[in-house]
PDB file of C-alpha atoms in Angstrom:
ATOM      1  CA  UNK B   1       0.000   0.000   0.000  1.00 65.00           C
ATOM      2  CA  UNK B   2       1.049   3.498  -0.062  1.00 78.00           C
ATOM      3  CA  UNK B   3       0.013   7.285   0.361  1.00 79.00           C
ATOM      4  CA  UNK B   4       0.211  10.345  -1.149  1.00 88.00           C
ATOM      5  CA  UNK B   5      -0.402  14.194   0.107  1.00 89.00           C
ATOM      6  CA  UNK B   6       0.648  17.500  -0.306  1.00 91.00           C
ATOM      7  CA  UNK B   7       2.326  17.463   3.174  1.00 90.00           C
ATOM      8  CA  UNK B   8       2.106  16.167   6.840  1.00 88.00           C
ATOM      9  CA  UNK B   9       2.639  16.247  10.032  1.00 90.00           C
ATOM     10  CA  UNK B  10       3.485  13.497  12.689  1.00 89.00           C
ATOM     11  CA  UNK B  11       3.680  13.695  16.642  1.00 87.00           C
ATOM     12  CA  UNK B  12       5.564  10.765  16.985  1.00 87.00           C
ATOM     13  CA  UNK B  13       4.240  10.724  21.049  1.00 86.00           C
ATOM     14  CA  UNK B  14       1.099  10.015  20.132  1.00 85.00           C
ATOM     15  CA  UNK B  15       1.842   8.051  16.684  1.00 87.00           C
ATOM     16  CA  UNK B  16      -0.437  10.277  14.684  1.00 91.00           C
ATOM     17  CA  UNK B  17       0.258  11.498  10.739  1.00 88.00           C
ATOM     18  CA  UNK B  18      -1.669  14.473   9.638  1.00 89.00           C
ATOM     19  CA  UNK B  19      -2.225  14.655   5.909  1.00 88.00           C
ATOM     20  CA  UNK B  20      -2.581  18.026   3.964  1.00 89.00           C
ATOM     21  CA  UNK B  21      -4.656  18.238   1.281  1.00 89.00           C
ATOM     22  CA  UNK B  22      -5.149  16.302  -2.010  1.00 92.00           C
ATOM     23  CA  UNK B  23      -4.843  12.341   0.166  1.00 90.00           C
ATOM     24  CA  UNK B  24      -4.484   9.388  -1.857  1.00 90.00           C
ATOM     25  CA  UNK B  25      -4.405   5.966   0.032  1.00 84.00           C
ATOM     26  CA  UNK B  26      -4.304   3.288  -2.466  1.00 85.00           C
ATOM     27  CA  UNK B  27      -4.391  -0.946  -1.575  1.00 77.00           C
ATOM     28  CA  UNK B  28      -4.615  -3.766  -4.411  1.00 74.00           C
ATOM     29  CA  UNK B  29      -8.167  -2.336  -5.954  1.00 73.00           C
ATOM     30  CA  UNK B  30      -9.490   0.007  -3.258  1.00 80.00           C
ATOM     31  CA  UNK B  31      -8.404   3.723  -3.393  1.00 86.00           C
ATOM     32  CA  UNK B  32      -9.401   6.080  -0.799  1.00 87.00           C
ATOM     33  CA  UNK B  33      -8.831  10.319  -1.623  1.00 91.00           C
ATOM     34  CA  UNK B  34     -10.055  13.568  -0.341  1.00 92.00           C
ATOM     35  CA  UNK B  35      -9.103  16.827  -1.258  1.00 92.00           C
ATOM     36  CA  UNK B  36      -9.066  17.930   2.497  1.00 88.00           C
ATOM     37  CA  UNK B  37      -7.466  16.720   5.992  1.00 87.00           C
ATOM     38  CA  UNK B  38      -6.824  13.046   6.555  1.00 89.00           C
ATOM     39  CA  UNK B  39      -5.823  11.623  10.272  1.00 90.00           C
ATOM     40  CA  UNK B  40      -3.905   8.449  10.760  1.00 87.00           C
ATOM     41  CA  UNK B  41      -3.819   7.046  14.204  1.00 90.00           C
ATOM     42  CA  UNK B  42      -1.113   3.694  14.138  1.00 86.00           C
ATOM     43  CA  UNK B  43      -1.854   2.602  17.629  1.00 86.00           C
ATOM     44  CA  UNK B  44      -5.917   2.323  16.638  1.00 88.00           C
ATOM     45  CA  UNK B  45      -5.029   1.214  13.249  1.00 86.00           C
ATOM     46  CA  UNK B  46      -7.656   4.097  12.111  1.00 89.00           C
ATOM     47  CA  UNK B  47      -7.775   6.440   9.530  1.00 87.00           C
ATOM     48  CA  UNK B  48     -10.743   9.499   9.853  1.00 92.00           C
ATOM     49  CA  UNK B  49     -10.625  12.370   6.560  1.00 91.00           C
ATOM     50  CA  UNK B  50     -13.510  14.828   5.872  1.00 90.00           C
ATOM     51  CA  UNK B  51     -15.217  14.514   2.295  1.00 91.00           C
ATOM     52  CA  UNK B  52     -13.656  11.063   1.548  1.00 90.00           C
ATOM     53  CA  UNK B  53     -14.346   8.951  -1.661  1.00 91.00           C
ATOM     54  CA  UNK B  54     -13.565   5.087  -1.334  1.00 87.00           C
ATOM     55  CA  UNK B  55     -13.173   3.332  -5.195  1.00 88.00           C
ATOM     56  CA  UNK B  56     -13.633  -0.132  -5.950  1.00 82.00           C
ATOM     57  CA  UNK B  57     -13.855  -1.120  -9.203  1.00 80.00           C
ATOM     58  CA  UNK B  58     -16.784   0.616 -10.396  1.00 80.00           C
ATOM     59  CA  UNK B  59     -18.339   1.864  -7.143  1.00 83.00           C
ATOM     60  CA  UNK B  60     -17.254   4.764  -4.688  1.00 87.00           C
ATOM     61  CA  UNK B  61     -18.722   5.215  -1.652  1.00 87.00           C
ATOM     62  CA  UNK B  62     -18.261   8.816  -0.334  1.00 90.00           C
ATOM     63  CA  UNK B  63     -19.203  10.521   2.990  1.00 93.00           C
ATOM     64  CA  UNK B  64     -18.697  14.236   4.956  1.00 94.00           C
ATOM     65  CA  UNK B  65     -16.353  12.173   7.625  1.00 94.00           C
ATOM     66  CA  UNK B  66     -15.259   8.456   7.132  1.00 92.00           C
ATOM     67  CA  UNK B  67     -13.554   5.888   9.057  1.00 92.00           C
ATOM     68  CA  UNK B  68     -11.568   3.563   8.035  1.00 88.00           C
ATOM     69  CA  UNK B  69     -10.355   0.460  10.112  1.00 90.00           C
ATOM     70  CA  UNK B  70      -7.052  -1.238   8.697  1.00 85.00           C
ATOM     71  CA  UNK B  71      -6.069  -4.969   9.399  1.00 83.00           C
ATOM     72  CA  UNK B  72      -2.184  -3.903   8.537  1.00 74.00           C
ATOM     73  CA  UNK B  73      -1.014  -0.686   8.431  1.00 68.00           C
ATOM     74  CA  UNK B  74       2.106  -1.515   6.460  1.00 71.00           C
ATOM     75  CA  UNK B  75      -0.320  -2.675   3.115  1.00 72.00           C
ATOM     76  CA  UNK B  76      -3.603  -0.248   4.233  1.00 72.00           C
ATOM     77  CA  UNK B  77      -5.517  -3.392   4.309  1.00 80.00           C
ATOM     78  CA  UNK B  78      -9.369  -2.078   4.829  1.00 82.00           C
ATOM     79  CA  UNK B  79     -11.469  -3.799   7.020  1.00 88.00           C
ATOM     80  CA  UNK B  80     -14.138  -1.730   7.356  1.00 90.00           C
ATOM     81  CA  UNK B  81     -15.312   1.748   7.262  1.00 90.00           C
ATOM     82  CA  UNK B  82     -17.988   3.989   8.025  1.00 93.00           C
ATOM     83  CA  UNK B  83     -19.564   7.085   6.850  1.00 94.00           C
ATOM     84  CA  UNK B  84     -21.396   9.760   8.703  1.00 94.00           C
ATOM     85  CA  UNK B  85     -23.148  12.341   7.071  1.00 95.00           C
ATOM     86  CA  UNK B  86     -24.586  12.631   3.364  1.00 94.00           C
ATOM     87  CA  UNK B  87     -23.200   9.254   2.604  1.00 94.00           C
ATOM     88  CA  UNK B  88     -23.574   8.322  -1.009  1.00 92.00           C
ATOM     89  CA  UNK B  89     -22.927   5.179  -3.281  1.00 89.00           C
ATOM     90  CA  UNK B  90     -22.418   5.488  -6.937  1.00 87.00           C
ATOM     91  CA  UNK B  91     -22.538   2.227  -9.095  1.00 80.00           C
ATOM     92  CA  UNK B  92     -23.245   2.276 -12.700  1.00 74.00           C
ATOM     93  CA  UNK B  93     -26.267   4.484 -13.625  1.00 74.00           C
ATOM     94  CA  UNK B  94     -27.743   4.712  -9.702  1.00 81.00           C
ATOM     95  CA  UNK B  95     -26.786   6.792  -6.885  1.00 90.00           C
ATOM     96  CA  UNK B  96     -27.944   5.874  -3.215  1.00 91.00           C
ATOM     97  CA  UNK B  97     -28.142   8.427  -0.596  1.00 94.00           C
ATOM     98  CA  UNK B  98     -28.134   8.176   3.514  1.00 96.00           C
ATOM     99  CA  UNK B  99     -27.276   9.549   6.449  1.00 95.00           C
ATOM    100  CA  UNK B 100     -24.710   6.629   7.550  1.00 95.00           C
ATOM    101  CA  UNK B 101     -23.151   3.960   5.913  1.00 93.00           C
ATOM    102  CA  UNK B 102     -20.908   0.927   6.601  1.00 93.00           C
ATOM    103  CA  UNK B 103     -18.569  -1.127   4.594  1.00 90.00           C
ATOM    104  CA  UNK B 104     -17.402  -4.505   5.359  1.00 92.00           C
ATOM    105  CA  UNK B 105     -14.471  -5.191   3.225  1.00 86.00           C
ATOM    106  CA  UNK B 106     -14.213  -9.234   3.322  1.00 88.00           C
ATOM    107  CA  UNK B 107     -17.878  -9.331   2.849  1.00 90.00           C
ATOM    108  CA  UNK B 108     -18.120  -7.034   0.194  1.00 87.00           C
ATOM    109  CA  UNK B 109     -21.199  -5.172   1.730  1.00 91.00           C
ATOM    110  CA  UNK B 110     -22.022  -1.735   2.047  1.00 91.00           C
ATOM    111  CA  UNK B 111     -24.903  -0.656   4.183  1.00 94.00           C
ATOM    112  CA  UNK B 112     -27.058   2.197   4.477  1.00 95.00           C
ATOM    113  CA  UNK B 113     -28.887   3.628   7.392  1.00 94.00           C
ATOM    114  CA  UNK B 114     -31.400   6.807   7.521  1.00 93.00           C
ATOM    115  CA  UNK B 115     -33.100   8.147   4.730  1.00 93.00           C
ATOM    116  CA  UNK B 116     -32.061   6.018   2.080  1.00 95.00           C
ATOM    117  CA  UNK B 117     -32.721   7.195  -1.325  1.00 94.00           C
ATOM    118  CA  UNK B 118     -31.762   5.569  -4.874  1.00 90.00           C
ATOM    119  CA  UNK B 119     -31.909   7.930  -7.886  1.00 90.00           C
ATOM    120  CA  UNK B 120     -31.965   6.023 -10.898  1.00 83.00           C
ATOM    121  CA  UNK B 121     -31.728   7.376 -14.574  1.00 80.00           C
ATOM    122  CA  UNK B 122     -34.441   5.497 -15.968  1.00 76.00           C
ATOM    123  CA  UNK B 123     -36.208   7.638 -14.008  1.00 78.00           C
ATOM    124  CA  UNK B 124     -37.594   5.887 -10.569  1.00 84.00           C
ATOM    125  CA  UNK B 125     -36.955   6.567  -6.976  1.00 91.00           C
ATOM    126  CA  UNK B 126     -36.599   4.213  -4.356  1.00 92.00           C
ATOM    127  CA  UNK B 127     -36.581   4.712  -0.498  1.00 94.00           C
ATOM    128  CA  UNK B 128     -36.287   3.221   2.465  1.00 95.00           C
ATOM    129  CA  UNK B 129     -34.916   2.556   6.209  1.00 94.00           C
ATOM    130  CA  UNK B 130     -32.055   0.058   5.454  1.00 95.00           C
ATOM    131  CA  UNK B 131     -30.510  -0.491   2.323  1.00 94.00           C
ATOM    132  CA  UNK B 132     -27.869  -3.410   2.002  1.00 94.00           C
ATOM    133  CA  UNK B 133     -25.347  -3.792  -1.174  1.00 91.00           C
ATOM    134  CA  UNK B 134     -23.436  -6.528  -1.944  1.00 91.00           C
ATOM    135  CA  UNK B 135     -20.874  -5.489  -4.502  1.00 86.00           C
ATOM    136  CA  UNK B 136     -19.554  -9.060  -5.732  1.00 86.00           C
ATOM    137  CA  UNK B 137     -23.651 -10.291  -6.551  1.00 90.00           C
ATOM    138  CA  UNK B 138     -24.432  -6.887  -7.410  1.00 88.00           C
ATOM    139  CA  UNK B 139     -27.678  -6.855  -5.472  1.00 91.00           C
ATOM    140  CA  UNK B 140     -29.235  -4.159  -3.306  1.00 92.00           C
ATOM    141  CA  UNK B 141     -31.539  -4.934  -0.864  1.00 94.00           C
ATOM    142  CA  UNK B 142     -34.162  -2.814   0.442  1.00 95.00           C
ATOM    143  CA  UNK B 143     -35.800  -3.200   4.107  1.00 93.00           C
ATOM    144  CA  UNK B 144     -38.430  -1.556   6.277  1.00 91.00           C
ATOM    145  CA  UNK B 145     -40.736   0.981   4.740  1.00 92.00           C
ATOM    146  CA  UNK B 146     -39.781   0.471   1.191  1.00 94.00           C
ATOM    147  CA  UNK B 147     -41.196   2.570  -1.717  1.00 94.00           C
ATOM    148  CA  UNK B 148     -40.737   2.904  -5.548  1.00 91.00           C
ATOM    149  CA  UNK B 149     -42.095   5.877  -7.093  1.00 91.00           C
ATOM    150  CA  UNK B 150     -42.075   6.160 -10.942  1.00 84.00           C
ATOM    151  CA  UNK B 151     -44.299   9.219 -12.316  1.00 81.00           C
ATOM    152  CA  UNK B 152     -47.688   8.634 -11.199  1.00 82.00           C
ATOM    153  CA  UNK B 153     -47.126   4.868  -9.989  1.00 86.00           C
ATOM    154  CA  UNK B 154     -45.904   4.111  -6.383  1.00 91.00           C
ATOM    155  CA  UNK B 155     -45.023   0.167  -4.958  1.00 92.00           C
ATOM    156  CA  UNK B 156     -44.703  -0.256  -1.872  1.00 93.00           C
ATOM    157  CA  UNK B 157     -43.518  -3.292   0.028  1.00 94.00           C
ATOM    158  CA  UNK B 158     -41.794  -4.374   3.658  1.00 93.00           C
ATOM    159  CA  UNK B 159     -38.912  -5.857   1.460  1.00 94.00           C
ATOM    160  CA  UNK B 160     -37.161  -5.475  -2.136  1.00 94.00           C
ATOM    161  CA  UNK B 161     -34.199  -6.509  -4.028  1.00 95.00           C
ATOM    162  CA  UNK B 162     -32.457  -5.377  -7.060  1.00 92.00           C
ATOM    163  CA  UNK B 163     -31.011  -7.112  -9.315  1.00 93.00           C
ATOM    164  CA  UNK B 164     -28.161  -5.072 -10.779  1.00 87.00           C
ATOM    165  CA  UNK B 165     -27.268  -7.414 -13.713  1.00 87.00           C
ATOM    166  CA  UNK B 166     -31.105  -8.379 -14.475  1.00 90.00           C
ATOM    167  CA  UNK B 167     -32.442  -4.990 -14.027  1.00 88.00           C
ATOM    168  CA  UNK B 168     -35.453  -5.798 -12.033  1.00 91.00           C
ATOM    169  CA  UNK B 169     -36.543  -5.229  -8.383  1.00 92.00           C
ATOM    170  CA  UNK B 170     -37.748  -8.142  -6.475  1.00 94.00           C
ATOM    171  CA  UNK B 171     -40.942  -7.572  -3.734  1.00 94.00           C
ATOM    172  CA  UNK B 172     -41.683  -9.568  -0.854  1.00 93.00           C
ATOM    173  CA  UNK B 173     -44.749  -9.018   1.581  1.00 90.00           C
ATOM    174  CA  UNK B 174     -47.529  -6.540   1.701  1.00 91.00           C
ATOM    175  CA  UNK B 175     -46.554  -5.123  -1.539  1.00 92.00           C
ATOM    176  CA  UNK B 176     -48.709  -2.596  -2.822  1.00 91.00           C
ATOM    177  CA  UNK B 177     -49.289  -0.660  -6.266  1.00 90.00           C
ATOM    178  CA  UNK B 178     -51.244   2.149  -6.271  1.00 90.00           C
ATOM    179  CA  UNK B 179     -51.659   4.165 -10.092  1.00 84.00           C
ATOM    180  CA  UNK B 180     -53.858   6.707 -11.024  1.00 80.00           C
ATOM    181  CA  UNK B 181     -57.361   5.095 -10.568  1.00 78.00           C
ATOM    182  CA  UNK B 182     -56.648   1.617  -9.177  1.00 83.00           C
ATOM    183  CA  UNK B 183     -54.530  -0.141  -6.458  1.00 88.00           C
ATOM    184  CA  UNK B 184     -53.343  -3.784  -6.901  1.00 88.00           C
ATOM    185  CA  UNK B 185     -52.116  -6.090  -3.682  1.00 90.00           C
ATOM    186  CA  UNK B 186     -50.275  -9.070  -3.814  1.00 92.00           C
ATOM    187  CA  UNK B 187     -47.326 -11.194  -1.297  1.00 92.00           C
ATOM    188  CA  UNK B 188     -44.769 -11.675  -4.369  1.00 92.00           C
ATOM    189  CA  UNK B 189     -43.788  -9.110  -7.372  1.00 93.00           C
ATOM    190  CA  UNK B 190     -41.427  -8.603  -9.544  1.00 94.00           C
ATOM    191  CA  UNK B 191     -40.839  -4.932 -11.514  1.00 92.00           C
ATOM    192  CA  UNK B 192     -38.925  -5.282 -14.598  1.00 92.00           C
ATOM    193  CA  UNK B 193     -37.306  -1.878 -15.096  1.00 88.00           C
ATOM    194  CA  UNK B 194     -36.580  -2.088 -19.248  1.00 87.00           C
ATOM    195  CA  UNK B 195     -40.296  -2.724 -19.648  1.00 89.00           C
ATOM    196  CA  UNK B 196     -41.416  -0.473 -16.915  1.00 88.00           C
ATOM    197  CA  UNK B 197     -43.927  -3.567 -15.767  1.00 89.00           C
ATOM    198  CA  UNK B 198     -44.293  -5.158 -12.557  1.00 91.00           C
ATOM    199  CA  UNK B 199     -46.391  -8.753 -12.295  1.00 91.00           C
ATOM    200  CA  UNK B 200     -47.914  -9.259  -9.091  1.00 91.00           C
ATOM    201  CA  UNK B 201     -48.362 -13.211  -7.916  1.00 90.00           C
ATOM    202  CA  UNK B 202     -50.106 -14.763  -4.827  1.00 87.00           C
ATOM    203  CA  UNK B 203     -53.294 -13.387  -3.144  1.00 87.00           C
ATOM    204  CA  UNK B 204     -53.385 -10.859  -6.071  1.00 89.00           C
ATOM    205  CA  UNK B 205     -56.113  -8.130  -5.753  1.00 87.00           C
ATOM    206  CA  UNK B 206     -57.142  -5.379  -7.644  1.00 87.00           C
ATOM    207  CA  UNK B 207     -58.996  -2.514  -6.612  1.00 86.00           C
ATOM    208  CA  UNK B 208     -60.479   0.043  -9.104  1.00 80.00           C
ATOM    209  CA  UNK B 209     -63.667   2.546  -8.679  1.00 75.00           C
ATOM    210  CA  UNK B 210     -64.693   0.153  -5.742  1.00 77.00           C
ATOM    211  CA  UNK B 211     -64.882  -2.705  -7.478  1.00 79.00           C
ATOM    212  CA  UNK B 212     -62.719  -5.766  -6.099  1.00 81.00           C
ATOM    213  CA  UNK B 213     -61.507  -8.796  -8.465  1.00 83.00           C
ATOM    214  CA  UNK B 214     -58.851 -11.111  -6.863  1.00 82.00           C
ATOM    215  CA  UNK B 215     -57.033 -13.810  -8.828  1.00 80.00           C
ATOM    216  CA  UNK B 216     -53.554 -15.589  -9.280  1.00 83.00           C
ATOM    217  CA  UNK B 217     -51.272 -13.212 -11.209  1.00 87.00           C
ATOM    218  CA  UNK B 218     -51.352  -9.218 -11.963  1.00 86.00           C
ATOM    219  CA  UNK B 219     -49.694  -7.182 -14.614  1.00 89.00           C
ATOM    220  CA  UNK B 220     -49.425  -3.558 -13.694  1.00 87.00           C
ATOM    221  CA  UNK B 221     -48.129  -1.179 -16.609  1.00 86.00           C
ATOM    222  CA  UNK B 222     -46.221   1.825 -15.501  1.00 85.00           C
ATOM    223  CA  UNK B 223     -46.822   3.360 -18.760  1.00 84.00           C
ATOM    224  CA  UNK B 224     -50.583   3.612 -19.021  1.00 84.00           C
ATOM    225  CA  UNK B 225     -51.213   3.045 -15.231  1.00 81.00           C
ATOM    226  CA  UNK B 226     -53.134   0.645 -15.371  1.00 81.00           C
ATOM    227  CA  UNK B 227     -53.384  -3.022 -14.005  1.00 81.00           C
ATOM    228  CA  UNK B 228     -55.382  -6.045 -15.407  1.00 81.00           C
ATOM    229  CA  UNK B 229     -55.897  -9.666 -13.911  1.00 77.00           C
ATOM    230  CA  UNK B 230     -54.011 -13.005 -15.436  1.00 76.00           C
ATOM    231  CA  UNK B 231     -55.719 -16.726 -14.363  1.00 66.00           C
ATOM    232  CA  UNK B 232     -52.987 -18.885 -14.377  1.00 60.00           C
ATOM    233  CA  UNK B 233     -53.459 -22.778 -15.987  1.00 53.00           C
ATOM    234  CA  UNK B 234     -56.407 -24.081 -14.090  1.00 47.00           C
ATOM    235  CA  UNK B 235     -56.867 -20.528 -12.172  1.00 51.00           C
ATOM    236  CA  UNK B 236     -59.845 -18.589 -11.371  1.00 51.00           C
ATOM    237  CA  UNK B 237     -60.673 -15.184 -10.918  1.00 44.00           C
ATOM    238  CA  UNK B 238     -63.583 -13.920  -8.758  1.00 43.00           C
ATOM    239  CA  UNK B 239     -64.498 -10.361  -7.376  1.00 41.00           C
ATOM    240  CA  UNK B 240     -67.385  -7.884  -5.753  1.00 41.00           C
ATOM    241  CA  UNK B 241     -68.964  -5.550  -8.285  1.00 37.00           C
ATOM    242  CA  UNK B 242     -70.651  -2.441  -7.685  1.00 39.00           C
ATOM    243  CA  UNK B 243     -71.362  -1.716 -11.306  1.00 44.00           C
ATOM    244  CA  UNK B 244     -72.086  -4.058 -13.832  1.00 41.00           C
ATOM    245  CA  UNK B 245     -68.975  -3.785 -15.260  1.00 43.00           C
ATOM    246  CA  UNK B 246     -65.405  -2.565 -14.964  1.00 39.00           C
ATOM    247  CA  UNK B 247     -64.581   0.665 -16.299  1.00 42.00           C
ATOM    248  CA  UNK B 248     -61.649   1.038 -18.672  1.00 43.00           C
TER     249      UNK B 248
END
């Protein structure tokens, strides 16, 4: 491993390096800069800058004040770090946002706590308490309070992962879609981001102008908002009507 700065300081009593300006830690594939002040404690085998980036690959992970916990000191080994303060992720076209963030570096996870917020460019917005990404599966993993928003459609859902490679969000439990003028329920989903889709599976109900059909698989169509019930092979499909038919 080595570093780079425009200049230091160390107090050799306490075994601390101070280091000016334009930092540059680098370690086999993981870089770590900032353009500010970066403090080295040996004895905690620490490191604390303000405004860091860390690279991998790909991905950076940036925060207003990280810490980073080395197994050797000699190589800058990470073995983890954490963020505090408008902590972000960057990985091919998405951006995550929090408050705090962790990074464990022989699992390959980074997770986010507070306000988390993905900005994708495809145009959808995802939130949540907890979001968990693993960098080798390229997966993240939404918990607690999880909600999609893409123009005037909105899932939400106590789980979700996304697939990175597949480019699809998977739902688990209580998921709900709610579009213009109906609202569709199900346990399972799956929202496939190319065709801006999602297809709902297990205790699938629709609502729509107070009518009620439930059946065994929903298709929900971000682009005309609207929702429409599939029987499966040997399904059925039953509801409560309020008018004699469904209106389009």
């Amino acid at each position: 491993g080595s570093f780079v700065a425009d200049s230091f300081n160390f107090d050799k009593k306490e075994s601390i390096i101070n280091l000016l300006k334009n930092v540059t830690i680098i370690n086999n594939d993981l870089k770590l800069t900032t353009p500010q002040k970066a403090t080295f404690f040996n004895n905690e085998k620490k490191f604390i800058a303000t405004k860091a980036i860390i690279t991998k690959g790909k991905d950076t992970i940036k925060g207003d004040v990280v810490t980073v916990y080395f197994k050797d000191t000699k190589k800058f080994e990470i073995e983890k770090a954490y963020s505090v303060g408008n902590t972000e992720i960057n990985s091919k076209d998405k951006t995550a946002y929090a408050n705090k963030g962790e990074y464990i570096a022989d699992k390959g996870i980074i997770t986010l706590y507070e306000n988390v917020k993905i900005v994708d460019k495809k145009g959808y917005i995802a939130t949540a308490d907890v979001g968990v990404y693993d960098i080798s599966k390229r997966t993240f993993s939404l918990e607690k309070n999880v909600k999609i928003i893409n123009k005037k459609n909105t899932i939400t859902a106590l789980k979700a992962v996304y697939f990175q490679d597949k480019e699809e969000f998977r739902f688990y439990d209580n998921i709900n879609i709610v579009q213009e003028n109906n609202t569709a329920s199900a346990d399972r989903g799956v929202y496939y981001i190319k065709k801006n889709i999602a297809e709902l599976e297990r205790n699938v109900i629709i609502s729509k102008d107070g009518n009620i059909v439930r059946g065994d698989k929903a298709i929900s169509d971000f682009n005309t908002s609207k929702s429409k019930l599939i029987a499966k092979k040997g399904g059925r499909i039953s509801g409560k009507l309020i008018e004699n038919k469904l209106k389009d």
